[in-house]
Amino acid sequence: GHFASHVRRMRKLYHQRREFLHHKIETAIGEPLSLIPTDGGMHSVYLLPAHWDDRQIRELCEQRGLGIRDLSRYYTGQERRNGLVIGFAGYNESDINEGIDQLTDAIGLYRNP
């Protein structure tokens, strides 16, 4: 029963962190990020407007020490979608707050180079 108990605790913790991340992104950034809703996992996916370059935003994030992934790297067909894959499972609320501040700066630089 120890493993089942551990899984329940982790699901609850990840759910709390996911909701915290979504709330922070919504209040700090809002548009242009559009959440793809999920019921679980350890990453969240946010779509960007089609004309935005998610690779450039990832590079701006990397310069700030953020390990955010560009969604387009996961597409193999001709039609790719631009977005950001953001992990939250290994971070506490303070880390998430700091990361959102850095992401906000990166998006600001992308909009106004």
Short mmCIF file of C-alpha atoms in Angstrom, two decimals:
data_model
loop_
_atom_site.label_atom_id
_atom_site.label_comp_id
_atom_site.label_asym_id
_atom_site.label_seq_id
_atom_site.Cartn_x
_atom_site.Cartn_y
_atom_site.Cartn_z
CA GLY A 1 0.00 0.00 0.00
CA HIS A 2 2.99 2.33 0.27
CA PHE A 3 3.31 2.78 -3.47
CA ALA A 4 -0.41 3.51 -3.91
CA SER A 5 -0.22 6.06 -1.10
CA HIS A 6 2.81 7.69 -2.73
CA VAL A 7 1.01 7.90 -6.10
CA ARG A 8 -2.03 9.57 -4.48
CA ARG A 9 0.20 12.13 -2.73
CA MET A 10 2.09 12.92 -5.93
CA ARG A 11 -1.09 13.25 -7.99
CA LYS A 12 -2.46 15.73 -5.44
CA LEU A 13 0.83 17.67 -5.32
CA TYR A 14 1.15 17.81 -9.13
CA HIS A 15 -2.47 18.90 -9.44
CA GLN A 16 -1.81 21.78 -7.01
CA ARG A 17 1.34 22.82 -8.85
CA ARG A 18 -0.40 22.60 -12.24
CA GLU A 19 -3.26 24.79 -11.02
CA PHE A 20 -0.80 27.27 -9.48
CA LEU A 21 1.13 27.47 -12.77
CA HIS A 22 -2.04 28.01 -14.79
CA HIS A 23 -3.24 30.75 -12.46
CA LYS A 24 0.13 32.53 -12.51
CA ILE A 25 0.37 32.41 -16.30
CA GLU A 26 -3.20 33.63 -16.69
CA THR A 27 -2.68 36.58 -14.34
CA ALA A 28 0.89 37.50 -15.36
CA ILE A 29 0.79 36.86 -19.10
CA GLY A 30 -2.70 35.92 -20.31
CA GLU A 31 -2.74 36.38 -24.05
CA PRO A 32 -0.87 35.21 -26.16
CA LEU A 33 -0.66 31.89 -24.27
CA SER A 34 -3.61 29.54 -24.68
CA LEU A 35 -3.67 26.48 -22.42
CA ILE A 36 -4.40 23.02 -23.80
CA PRO A 37 -6.34 21.55 -20.85
CA THR A 38 -5.33 18.17 -19.41
CA ASP A 39 -6.28 16.11 -16.38
CA GLY A 40 -2.78 15.11 -15.38
CA GLY A 41 0.86 14.95 -16.25
CA MET A 42 3.95 16.85 -15.22
CA HIS A 43 3.99 19.40 -18.05
CA SER A 44 1.51 21.90 -19.43
CA VAL A 45 1.22 22.92 -23.06
CA TYR A 46 0.35 26.45 -24.11
CA LEU A 47 -0.31 27.38 -27.72
CA LEU A 48 1.04 30.60 -29.21
CA PRO A 49 -0.39 32.56 -32.12
CA ALA A 50 0.51 30.89 -35.43
CA HIS A 51 2.77 33.75 -36.53
CA TRP A 52 4.89 33.60 -33.35
CA ASP A 53 8.16 31.65 -33.37
CA ASP A 54 8.24 29.33 -30.37
CA ARG A 55 11.90 28.51 -31.03
CA GLN A 56 12.88 32.14 -30.56
CA ILE A 57 10.91 32.33 -27.32
CA ARG A 58 12.59 29.14 -26.09
CA GLU A 59 15.98 30.67 -26.85
CA LEU A 60 15.08 33.82 -24.92
CA CYS A 61 13.95 31.60 -22.02
CA GLU A 62 17.16 29.57 -22.13
CA GLN A 63 19.17 32.79 -21.85
CA ARG A 64 17.35 33.31 -18.54
CA GLY A 65 17.99 29.77 -17.33
CA LEU A 66 14.51 28.41 -18.04
CA GLY A 67 14.15 24.90 -19.45
CA ILE A 68 11.00 25.53 -21.45
CA ARG A 69 10.56 23.53 -24.68
CA ASP A 70 9.19 24.72 -27.99
CA LEU A 71 6.15 22.67 -29.00
CA SER A 72 6.98 22.78 -32.71
CA ARG A 73 10.00 20.49 -32.15
CA TYR A 74 7.58 17.63 -31.47
CA TYR A 75 5.81 17.88 -34.84
CA THR A 76 7.03 15.77 -37.73
CA GLY A 77 4.42 16.64 -40.37
CA GLN A 78 4.14 19.78 -42.44
CA GLU A 79 1.55 21.45 -40.21
CA ARG A 80 3.24 22.39 -36.98
CA ARG A 81 1.84 24.27 -34.04
CA ASN A 82 3.71 26.90 -32.10
CA GLY A 83 3.60 26.70 -28.35
CA LEU A 84 5.48 26.14 -25.14
CA VAL A 85 5.84 22.96 -23.07
CA ILE A 86 6.31 23.95 -19.45
CA GLY A 87 7.25 21.51 -16.70
CA PHE A 88 5.97 22.10 -13.18
CA ALA A 89 6.31 18.84 -11.23
CA GLY A 90 9.78 19.43 -9.81
CA TYR A 91 9.24 23.04 -8.77
CA ASN A 92 7.70 24.68 -5.73
CA GLU A 93 5.55 27.82 -5.84
CA SER A 94 8.53 30.12 -5.35
CA ASP A 95 10.35 28.49 -8.29
CA ILE A 96 7.23 28.75 -10.44
CA ASN A 97 6.83 32.44 -9.57
CA GLU A 98 10.43 33.12 -10.54
CA GLY A 99 10.05 31.17 -13.77
CA ILE A 100 6.89 33.05 -14.73
CA ASP A 101 8.70 36.34 -14.15
CA GLN A 102 11.46 35.17 -16.50
CA LEU A 103 8.94 33.92 -19.07
CA THR A 104 7.11 37.25 -18.93
CA ASP A 105 10.40 39.06 -19.62
CA ALA A 106 11.20 36.73 -22.53
CA ILE A 107 7.79 37.25 -24.13
CA GLY A 108 8.16 41.00 -23.64
CA LEU A 109 11.49 40.92 -25.46
CA TYR A 110 10.01 38.80 -28.23
CA ARG A 111 7.17 41.29 -28.73
CA ASN A 112 9.44 44.34 -28.56
CA PRO A 113 12.98 43.37 -29.63
#
